[in-house]
Short mmCIF file of C-alpha atoms (C1' of nucleotides) in Angstrom, two decimals:
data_model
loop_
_atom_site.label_atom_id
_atom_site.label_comp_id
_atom_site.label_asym_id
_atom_site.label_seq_id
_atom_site.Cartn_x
_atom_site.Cartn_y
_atom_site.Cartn_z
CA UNK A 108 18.13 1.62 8.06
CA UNK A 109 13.98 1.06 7.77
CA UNK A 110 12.97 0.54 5.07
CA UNK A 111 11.34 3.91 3.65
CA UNK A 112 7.36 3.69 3.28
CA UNK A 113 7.23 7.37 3.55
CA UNK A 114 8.41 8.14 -0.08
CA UNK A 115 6.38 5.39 -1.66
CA UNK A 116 3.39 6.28 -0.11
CA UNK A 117 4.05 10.09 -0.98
CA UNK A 118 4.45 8.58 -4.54
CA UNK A 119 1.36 7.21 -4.88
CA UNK A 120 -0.37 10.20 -2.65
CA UNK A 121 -1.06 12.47 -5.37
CA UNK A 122 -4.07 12.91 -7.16
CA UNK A 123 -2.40 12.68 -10.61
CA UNK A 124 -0.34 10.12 -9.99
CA UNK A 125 -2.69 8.25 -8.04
CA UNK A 126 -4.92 8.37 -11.68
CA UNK A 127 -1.82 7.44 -13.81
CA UNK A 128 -1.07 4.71 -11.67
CA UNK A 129 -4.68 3.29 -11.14
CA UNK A 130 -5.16 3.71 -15.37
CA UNK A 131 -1.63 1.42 -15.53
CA UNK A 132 -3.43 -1.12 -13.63
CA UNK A 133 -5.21 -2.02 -16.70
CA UNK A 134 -2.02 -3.41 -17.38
CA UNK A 135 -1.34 -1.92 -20.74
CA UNK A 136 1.36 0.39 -21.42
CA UNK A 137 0.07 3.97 -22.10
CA UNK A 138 2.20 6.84 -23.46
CA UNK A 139 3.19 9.82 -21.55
CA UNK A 140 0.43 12.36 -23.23
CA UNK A 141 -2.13 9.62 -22.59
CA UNK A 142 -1.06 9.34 -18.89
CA UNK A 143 -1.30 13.14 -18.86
CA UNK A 144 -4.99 13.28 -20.16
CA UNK A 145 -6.31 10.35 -17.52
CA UNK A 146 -5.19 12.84 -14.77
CA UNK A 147 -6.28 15.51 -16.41
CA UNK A 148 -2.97 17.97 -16.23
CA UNK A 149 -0.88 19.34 -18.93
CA UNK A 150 2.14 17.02 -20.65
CA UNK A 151 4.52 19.38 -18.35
CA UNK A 152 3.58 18.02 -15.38
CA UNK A 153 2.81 14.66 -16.48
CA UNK A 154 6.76 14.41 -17.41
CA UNK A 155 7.54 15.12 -14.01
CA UNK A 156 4.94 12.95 -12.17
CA UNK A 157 6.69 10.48 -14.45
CA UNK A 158 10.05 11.06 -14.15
CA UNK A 159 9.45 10.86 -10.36
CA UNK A 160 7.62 7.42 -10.65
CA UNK A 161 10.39 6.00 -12.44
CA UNK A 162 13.32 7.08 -10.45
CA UNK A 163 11.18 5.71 -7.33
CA UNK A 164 10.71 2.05 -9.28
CA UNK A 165 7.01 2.31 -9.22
CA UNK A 166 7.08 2.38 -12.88
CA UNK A 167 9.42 1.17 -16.07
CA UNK A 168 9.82 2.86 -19.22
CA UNK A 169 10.01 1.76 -23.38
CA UNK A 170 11.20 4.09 -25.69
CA UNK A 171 9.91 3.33 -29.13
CA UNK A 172 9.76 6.58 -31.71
CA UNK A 173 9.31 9.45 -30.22
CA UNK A 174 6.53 7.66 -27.89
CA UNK A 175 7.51 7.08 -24.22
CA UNK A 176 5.42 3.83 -22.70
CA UNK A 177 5.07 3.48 -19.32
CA UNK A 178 4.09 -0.05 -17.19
CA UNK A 179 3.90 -0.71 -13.87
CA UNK A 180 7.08 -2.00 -12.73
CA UNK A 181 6.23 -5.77 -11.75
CA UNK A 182 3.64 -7.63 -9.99
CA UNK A 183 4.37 -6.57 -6.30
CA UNK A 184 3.70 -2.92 -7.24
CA UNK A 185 0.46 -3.97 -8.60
CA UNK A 186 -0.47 -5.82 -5.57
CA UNK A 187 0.22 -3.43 -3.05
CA UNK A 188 -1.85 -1.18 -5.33
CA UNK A 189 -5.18 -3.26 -5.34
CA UNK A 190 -4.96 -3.69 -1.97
CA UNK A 191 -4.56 -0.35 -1.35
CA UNK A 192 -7.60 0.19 -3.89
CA UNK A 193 -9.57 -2.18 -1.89
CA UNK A 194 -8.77 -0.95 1.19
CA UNK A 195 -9.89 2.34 0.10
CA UNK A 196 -13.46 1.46 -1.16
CA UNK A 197 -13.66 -0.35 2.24
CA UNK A 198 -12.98 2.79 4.15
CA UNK A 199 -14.75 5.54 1.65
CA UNK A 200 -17.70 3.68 1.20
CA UNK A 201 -18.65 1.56 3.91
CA UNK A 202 -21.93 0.27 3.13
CA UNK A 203 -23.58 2.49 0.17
CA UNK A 204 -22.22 1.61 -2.79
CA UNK A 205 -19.64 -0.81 -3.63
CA UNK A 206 -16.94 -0.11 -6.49
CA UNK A 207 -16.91 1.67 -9.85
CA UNK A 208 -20.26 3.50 -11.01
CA UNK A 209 -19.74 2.24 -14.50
CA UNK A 210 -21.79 -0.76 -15.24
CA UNK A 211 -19.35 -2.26 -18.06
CA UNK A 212 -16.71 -1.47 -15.33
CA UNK A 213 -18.68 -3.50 -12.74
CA UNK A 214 -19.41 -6.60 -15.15
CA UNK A 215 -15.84 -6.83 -16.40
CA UNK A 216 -12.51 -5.11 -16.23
CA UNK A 217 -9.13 -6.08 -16.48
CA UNK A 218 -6.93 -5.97 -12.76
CA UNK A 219 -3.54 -6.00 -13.95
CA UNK A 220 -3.79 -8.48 -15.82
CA UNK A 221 -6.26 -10.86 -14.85
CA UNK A 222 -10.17 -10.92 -15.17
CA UNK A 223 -12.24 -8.96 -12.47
CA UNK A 224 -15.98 -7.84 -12.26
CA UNK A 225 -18.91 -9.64 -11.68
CA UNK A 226 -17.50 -12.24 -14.64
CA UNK A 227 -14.47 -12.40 -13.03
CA UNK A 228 -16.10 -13.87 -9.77
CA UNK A 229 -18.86 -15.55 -10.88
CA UNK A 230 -15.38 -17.46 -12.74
CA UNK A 231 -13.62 -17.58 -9.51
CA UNK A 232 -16.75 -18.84 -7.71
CA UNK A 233 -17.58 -21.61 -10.62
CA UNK A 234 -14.31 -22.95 -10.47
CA UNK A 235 -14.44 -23.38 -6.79
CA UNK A 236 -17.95 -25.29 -6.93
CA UNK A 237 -16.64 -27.10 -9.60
CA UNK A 238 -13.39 -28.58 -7.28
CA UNK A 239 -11.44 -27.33 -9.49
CA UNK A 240 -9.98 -24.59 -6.90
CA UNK A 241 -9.80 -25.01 -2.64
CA UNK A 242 -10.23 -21.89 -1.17
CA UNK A 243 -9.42 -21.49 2.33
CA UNK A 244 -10.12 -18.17 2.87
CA UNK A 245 -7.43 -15.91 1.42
CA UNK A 246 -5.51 -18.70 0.48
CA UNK A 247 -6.96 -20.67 -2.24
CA UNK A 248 -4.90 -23.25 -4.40
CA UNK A 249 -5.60 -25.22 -7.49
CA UNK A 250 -6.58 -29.14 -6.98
CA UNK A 251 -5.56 -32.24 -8.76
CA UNK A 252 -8.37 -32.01 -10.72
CA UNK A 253 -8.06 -28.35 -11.61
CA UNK A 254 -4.63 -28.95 -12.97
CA UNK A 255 -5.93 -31.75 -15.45
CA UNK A 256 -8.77 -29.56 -16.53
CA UNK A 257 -6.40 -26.35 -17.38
CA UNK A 258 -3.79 -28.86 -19.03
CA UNK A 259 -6.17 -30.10 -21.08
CA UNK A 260 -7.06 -26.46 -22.19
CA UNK A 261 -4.23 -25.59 -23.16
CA UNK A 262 -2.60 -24.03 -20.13
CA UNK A 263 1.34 -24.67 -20.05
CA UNK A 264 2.10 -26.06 -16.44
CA UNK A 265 5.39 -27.07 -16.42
CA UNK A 266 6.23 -23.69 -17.99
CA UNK A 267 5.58 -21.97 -14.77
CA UNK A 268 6.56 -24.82 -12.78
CA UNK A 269 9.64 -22.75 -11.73
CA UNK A 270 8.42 -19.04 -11.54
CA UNK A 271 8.36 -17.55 -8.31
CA UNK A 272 4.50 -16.20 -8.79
CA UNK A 273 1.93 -18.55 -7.71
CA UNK A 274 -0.16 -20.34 -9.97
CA UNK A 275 -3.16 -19.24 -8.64
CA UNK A 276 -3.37 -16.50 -6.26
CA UNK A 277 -7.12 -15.14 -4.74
CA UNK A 278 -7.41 -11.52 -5.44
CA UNK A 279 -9.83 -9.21 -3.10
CA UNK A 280 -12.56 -7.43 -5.99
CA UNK A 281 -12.75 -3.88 -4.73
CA UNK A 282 -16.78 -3.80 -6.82
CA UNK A 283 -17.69 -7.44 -5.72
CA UNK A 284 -15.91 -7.72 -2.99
CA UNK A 285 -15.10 -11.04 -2.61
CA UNK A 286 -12.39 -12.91 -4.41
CA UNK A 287 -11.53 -13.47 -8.46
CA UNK A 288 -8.50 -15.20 -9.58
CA UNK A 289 -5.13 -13.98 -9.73
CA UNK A 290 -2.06 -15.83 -10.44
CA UNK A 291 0.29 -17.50 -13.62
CA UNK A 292 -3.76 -19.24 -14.25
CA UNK A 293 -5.69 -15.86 -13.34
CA UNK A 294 -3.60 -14.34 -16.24
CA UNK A 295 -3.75 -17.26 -18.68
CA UNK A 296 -7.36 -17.18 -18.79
CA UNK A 297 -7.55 -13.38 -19.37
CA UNK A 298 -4.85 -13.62 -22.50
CA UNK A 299 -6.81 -16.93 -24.11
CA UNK A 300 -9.96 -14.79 -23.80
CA UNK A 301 -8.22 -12.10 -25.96
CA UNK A 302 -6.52 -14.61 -28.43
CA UNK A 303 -9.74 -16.84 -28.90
CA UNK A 304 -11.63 -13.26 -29.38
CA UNK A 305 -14.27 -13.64 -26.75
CA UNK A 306 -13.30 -10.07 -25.11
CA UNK A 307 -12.54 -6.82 -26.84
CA UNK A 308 -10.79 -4.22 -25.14
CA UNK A 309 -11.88 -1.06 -24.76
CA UNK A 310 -9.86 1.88 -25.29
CA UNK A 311 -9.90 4.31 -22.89
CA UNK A 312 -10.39 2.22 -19.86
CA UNK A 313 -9.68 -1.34 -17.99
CA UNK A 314 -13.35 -2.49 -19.03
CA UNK A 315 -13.67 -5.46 -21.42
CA UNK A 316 -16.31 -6.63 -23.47
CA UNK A 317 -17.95 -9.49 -24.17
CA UNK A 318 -19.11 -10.72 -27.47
CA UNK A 319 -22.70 -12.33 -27.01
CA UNK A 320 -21.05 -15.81 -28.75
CA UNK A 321 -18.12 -14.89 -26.49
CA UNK A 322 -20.07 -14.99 -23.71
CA UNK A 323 -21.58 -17.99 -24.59
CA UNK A 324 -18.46 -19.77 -24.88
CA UNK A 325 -16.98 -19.07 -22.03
CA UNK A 326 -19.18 -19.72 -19.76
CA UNK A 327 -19.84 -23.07 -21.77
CA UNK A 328 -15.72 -23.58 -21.24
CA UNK A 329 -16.05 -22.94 -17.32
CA UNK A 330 -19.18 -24.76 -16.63
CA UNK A 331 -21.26 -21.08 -15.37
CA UNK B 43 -16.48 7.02 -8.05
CA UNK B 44 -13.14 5.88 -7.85
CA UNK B 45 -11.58 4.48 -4.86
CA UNK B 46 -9.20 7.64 -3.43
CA UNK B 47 -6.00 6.25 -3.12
CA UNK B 48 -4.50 9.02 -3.12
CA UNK B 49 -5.93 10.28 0.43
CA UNK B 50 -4.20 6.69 1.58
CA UNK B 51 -1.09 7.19 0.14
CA UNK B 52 -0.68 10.69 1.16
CA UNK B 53 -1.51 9.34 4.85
CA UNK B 54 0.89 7.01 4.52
CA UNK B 55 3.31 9.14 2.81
CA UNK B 56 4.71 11.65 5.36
CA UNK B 57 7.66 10.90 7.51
CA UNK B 58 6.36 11.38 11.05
CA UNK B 59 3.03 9.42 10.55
CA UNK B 60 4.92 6.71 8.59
CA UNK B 61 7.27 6.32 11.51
CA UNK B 62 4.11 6.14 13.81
CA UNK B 63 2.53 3.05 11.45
CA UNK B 64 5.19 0.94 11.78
CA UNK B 65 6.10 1.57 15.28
CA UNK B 66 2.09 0.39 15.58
CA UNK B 67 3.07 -2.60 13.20
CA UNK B 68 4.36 -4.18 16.18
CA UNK B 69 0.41 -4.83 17.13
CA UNK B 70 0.43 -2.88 20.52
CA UNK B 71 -1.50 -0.56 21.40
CA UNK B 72 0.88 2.63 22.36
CA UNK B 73 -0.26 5.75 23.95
CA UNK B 74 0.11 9.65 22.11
CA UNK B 75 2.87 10.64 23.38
CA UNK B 76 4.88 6.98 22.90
CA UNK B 77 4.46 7.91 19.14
CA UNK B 78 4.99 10.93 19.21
CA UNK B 79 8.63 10.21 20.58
CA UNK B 80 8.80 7.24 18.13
CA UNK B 81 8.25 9.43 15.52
CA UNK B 82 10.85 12.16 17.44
CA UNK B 83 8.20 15.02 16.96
CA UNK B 84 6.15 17.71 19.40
CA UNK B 85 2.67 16.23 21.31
CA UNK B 86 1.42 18.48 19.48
CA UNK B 87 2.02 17.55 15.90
CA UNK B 88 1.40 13.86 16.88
CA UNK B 89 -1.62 14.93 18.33
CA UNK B 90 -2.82 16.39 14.25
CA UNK B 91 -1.41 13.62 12.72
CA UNK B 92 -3.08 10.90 15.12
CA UNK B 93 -6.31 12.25 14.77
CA UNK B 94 -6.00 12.04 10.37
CA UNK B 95 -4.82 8.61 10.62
CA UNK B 96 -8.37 8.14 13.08
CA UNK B 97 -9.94 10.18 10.60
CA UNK B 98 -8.65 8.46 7.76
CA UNK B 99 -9.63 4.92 9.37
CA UNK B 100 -6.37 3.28 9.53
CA UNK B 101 -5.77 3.69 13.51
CA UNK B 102 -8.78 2.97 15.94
CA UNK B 103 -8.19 5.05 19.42
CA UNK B 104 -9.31 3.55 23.18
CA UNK B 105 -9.13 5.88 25.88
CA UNK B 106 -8.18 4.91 29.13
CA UNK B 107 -7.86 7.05 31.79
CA UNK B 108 -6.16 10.04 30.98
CA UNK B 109 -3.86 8.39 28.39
CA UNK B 110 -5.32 7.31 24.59
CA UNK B 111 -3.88 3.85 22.99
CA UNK B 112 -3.75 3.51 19.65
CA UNK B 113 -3.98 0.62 17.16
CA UNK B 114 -3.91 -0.42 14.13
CA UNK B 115 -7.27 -0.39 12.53
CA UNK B 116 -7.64 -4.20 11.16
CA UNK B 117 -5.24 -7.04 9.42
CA UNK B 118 -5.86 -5.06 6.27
CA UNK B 119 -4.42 -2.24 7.33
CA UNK B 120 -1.35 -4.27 8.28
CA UNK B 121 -1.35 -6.10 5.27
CA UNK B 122 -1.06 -3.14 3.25
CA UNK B 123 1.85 -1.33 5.60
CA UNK B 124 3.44 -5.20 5.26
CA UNK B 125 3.35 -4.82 1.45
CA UNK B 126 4.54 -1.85 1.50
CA UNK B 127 7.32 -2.16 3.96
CA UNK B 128 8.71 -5.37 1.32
CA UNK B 129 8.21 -3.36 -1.33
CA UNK B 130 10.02 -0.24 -0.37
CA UNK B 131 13.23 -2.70 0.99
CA UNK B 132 13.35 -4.22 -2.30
CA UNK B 133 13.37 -0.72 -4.06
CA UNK B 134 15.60 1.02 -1.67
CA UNK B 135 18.32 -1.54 -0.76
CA UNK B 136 18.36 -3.73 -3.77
CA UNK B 137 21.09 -6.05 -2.86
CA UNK B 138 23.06 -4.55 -0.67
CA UNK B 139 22.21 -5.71 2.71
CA UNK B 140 18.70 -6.49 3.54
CA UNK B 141 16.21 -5.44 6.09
CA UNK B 142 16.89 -4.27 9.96
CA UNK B 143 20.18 -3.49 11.06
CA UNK B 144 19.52 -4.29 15.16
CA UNK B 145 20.05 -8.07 14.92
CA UNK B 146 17.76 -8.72 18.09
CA UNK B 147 14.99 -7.62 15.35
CA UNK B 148 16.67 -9.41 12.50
CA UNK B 149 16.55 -12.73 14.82
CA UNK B 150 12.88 -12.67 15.79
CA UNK B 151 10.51 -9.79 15.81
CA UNK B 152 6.39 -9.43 15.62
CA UNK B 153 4.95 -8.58 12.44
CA UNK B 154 1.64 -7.51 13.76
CA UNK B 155 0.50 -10.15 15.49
CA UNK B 156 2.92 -13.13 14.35
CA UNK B 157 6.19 -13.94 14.54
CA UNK B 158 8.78 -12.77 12.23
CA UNK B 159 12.37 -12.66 11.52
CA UNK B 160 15.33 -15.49 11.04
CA UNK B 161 13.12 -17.80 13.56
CA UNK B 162 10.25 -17.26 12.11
CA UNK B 163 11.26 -18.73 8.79
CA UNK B 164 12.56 -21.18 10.48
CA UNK B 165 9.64 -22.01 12.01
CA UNK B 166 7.67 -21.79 8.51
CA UNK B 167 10.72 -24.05 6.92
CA UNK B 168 10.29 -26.68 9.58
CA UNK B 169 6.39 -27.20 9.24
CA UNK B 170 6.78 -27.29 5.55
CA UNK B 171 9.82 -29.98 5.71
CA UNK B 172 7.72 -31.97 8.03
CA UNK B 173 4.84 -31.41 5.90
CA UNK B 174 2.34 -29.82 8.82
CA UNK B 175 1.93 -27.01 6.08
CA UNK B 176 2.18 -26.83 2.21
CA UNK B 177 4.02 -24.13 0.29
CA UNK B 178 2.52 -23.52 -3.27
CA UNK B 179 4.19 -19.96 -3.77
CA UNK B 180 2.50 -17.60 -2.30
CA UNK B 181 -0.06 -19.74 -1.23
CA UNK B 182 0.22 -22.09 1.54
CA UNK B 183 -2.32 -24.23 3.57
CA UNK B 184 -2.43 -26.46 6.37
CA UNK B 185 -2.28 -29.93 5.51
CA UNK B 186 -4.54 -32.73 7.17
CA UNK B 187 -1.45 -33.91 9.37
CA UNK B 188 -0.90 -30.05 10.69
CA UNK B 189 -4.51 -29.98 11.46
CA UNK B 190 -4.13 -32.72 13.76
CA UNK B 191 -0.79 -31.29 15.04
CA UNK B 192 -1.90 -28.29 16.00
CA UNK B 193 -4.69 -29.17 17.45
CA UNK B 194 -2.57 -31.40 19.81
CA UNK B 195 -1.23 -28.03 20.48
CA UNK B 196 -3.87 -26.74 22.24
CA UNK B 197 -5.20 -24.61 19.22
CA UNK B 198 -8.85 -24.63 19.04
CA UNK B 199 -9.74 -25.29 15.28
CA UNK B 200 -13.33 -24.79 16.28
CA UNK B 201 -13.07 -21.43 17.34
CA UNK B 202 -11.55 -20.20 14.07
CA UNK B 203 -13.89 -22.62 11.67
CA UNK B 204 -16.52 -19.42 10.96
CA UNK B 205 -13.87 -16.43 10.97
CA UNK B 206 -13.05 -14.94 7.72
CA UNK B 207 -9.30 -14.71 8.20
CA UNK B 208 -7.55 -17.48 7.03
CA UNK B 209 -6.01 -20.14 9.21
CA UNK B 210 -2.45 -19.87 7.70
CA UNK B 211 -1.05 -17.29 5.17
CA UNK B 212 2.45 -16.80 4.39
CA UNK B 213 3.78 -13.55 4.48
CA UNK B 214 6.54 -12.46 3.01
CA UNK B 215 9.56 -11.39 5.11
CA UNK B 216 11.00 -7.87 4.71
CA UNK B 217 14.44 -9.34 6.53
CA UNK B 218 14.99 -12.65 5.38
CA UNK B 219 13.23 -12.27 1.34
CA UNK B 220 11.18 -15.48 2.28
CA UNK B 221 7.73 -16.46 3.93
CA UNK B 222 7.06 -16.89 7.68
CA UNK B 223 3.91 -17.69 8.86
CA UNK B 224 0.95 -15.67 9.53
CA UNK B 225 -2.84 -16.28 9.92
CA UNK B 226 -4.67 -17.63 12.70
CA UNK B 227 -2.30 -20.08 13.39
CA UNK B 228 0.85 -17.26 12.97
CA UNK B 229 -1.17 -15.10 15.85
CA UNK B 230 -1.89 -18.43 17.86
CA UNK B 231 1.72 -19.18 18.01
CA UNK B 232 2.87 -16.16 18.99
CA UNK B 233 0.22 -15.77 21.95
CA UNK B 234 1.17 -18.94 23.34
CA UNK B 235 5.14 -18.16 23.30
CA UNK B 236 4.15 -15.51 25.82
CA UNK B 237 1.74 -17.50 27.53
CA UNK B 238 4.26 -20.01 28.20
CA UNK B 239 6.76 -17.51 28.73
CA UNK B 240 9.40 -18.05 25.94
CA UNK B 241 9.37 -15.18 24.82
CA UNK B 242 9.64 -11.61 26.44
CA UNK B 243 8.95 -8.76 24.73
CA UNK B 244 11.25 -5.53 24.55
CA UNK B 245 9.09 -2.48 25.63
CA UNK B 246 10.47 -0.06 22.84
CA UNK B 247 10.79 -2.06 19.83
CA UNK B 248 9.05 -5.14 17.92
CA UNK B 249 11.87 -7.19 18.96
CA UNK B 250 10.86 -10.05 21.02
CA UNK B 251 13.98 -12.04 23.05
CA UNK B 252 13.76 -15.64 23.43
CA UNK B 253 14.96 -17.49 26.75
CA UNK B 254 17.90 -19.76 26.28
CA UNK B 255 15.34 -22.33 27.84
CA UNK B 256 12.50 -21.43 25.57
CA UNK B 257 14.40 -21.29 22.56
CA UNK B 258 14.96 -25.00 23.52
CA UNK B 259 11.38 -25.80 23.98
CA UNK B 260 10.63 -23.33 21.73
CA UNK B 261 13.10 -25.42 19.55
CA UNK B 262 11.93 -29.03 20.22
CA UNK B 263 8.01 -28.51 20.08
CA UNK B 264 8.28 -27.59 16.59
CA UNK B 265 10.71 -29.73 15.90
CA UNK B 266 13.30 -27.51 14.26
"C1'" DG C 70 -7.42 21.59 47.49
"C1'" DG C 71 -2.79 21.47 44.64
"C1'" DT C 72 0.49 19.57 41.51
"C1'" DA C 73 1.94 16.77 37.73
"C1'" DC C 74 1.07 14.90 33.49
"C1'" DA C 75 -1.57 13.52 29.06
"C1'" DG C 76 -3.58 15.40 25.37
"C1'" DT C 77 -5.70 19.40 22.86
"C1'" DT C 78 -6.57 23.93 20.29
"C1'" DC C 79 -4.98 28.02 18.01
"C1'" DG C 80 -2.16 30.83 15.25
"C1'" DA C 81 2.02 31.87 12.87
"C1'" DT C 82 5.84 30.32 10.10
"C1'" DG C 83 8.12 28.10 6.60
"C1'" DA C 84 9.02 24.57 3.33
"C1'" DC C 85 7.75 21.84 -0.15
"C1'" DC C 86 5.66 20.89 -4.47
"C1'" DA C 87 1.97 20.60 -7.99
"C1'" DG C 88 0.62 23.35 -11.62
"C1'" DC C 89 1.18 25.99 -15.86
"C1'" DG C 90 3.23 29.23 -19.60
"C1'" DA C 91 6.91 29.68 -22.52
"C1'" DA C 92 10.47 28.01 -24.90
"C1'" DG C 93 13.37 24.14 -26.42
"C1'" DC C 94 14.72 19.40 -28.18
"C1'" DA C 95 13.86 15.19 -30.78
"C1'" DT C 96 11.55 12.23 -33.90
"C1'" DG C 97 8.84 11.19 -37.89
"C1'" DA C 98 6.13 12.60 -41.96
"C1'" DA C 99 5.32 15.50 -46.19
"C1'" DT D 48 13.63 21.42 -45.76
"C1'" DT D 49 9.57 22.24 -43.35
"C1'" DC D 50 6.05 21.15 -40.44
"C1'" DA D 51 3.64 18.54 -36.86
"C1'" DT D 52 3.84 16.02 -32.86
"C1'" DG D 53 5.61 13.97 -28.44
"C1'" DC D 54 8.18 15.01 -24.73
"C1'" DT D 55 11.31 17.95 -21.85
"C1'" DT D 56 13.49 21.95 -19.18
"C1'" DC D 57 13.05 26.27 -16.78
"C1'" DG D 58 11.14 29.66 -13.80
"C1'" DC D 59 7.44 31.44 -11.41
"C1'" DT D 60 3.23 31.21 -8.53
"C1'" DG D 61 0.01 29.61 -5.19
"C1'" DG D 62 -1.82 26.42 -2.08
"C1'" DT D 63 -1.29 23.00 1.15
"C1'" DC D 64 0.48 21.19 5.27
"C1'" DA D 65 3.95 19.87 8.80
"C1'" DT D 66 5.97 22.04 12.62
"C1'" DC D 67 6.24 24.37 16.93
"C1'" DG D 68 5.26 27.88 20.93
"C1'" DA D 69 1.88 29.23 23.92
"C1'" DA D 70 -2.03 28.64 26.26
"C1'" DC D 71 -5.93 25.42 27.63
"C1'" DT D 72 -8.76 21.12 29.23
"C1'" DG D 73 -9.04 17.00 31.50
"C1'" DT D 74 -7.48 13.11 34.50
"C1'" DA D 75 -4.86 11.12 38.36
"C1'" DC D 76 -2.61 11.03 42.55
"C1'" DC D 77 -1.22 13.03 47.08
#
DNA sequence: GGTACAGTTCGATGACCAGCGAAGCATGAA
DNA sequence: TTCATGCTTCGCTGGTCATCGAACTGTACC
């Protein structure tokens, strides 16, 4: 039997489920009515855009009250996702304007759940300078020296020393680009960010925000 | 703007056109009607659906004579269809039996322009064990010794230095669950298994047969 | 020239499916 | 209990699109 692309790209070829999906690449969970409102149809449909996403694994669910949350499923659904997001800024447009009109979107957003933007590369881009990363192209992987500097701040090694997801992983910006980190360390970063309260979330979108002392610090902390 | 998805998806998404992508997976160029008996439809019909996927930017067309040979756009194209093609296996046959059922394809086929299949992890298993290559995960680069090594080869490092695709990539394989090679190097190795006639290739299929004798050499020169 | 074959255009048909209104179920709050 | 809210089920409608038959253009080969 081949393996059925068919129905997965069907899945994600719908205009309302391409928006729920793209929105759950923020990597938050978001309710049902939620979902409904960022494609802009009624909680009817949305139910069965949903039901379908689930039943075709593209998507898990959490019951909690009478809310419904919804997640992507796991990392590889994600990935095939940006790349099909990149591909398709690629193709739509070529040469005008690159990536999301939003300026707060273009400075810093959240891709799954790592940081992307212009921060996110200038990061990605830093690090490299710095030795800290190798990049070979697509394939980029973290040096000697980049492992002392995360240990020392803070970053866990050996507790991903046996997960199957790479520690670092280059990931294609579809505003910049060019790459921004990905990966166990890509993610790390993001969630310190949150928990030493350099980034705010916002809301209703992937975008992030910088506080100006935020800012400060961590580009102080990366050497930018 | 946002990047449309959706348009890629729903390009992707229908059965005859899907059918048509992979069939072009296997990196040759194949002529209208070849697809349009691949995907076991009407010249016609092929005929709409060839000129979306032109349309749409995922095939590139070359006309020759009176017969039209289509490809696959770029790698990123193929990456995608790769993604997806791993995804969808892992969704649709969880653990039941995985990938191709015709073991000629199960054994070795091309995966766009590399090799793939049980001998293809092989291959990417032996030049990690003799440490030509290093696995980090996902990522994987050539190490200082497989430099040398394959430039023994006959592969021109040089030639390759300035090109934006990387040297060597892993890529995960929808049959066997693990990496095989891909990159530069991947599409170098396969070129020179025809070259030096190892390899044949089966007209209708992305299987590829190996000689008994060059399975041998095949065998010995990369020291599996 | 004539014949065969590759690919195309057009129009008609039919199936699928997203969308919503209306009504229903379930949970939590007052 | 009553009300509000989140989500679901059902049935209908309309639009989109894959499919093919028939007829057409263009290329190749004799």
């Amino acid at each position: 039997m081949q393996p059925d692309i068919a129905t997965l790209g069907s899945l994600i070829g719908d205009d309302s489920r391409a928006h729920m999906l793209t929105a759950l690449m923020g990597g938050k969970a978001l309710t049902a009515t939620e979902l409904a409102l960022e494609a802009d149809i009624t909680a009817q449909t949305a139910t069965r855009h949903l039901t379908q996403l689930v039943t075709g694994k593209l998507l898990t669910v959490r019951k909690q009250g009478r809310h419904k949350y919804f997640q992507l499923a796991n990392h590889q659904v994600a990935d095939v996702l940006e790349s099909l997001l990149t591909l398709s800024t690629q193709l739509t447009i070529p040469h005008i304007k690159t990536g999301p009109s939003d300026p707060a979107l273009r400075f810093a957003r959240v891709c799954y759940d790592h940081l992307a933007g212009e921060i996110g590369v200038q990061l990605y881009n830093g690090l490299v300078t710095q030795g800290l990363l190798l990049d070979q192209g697509d394939v980029t992987h973290l040096t000697d020296k980049g492992r002392r500097f995360f240990s020392k701040q803070g970053f866990d090694m050996d507790a991903y020393a046996g997960s199957k997801r790479p520690l670092c992983k280059s990931c294609l910006d579809w505003s910049e680009r060019t790459n921004h980190l990905a990966g166990s360390i890509g993610k790390w970063i993001l969630q310190d960010l949150f928990e030493q309260k350099m980034v705010t979330r916002r809301l209703d979108s992937r975008a992030v925000t910088f506080s100006d002392r935020g800012l400060m610090r961590f580009k102080a902390r990366y050497g930018l």
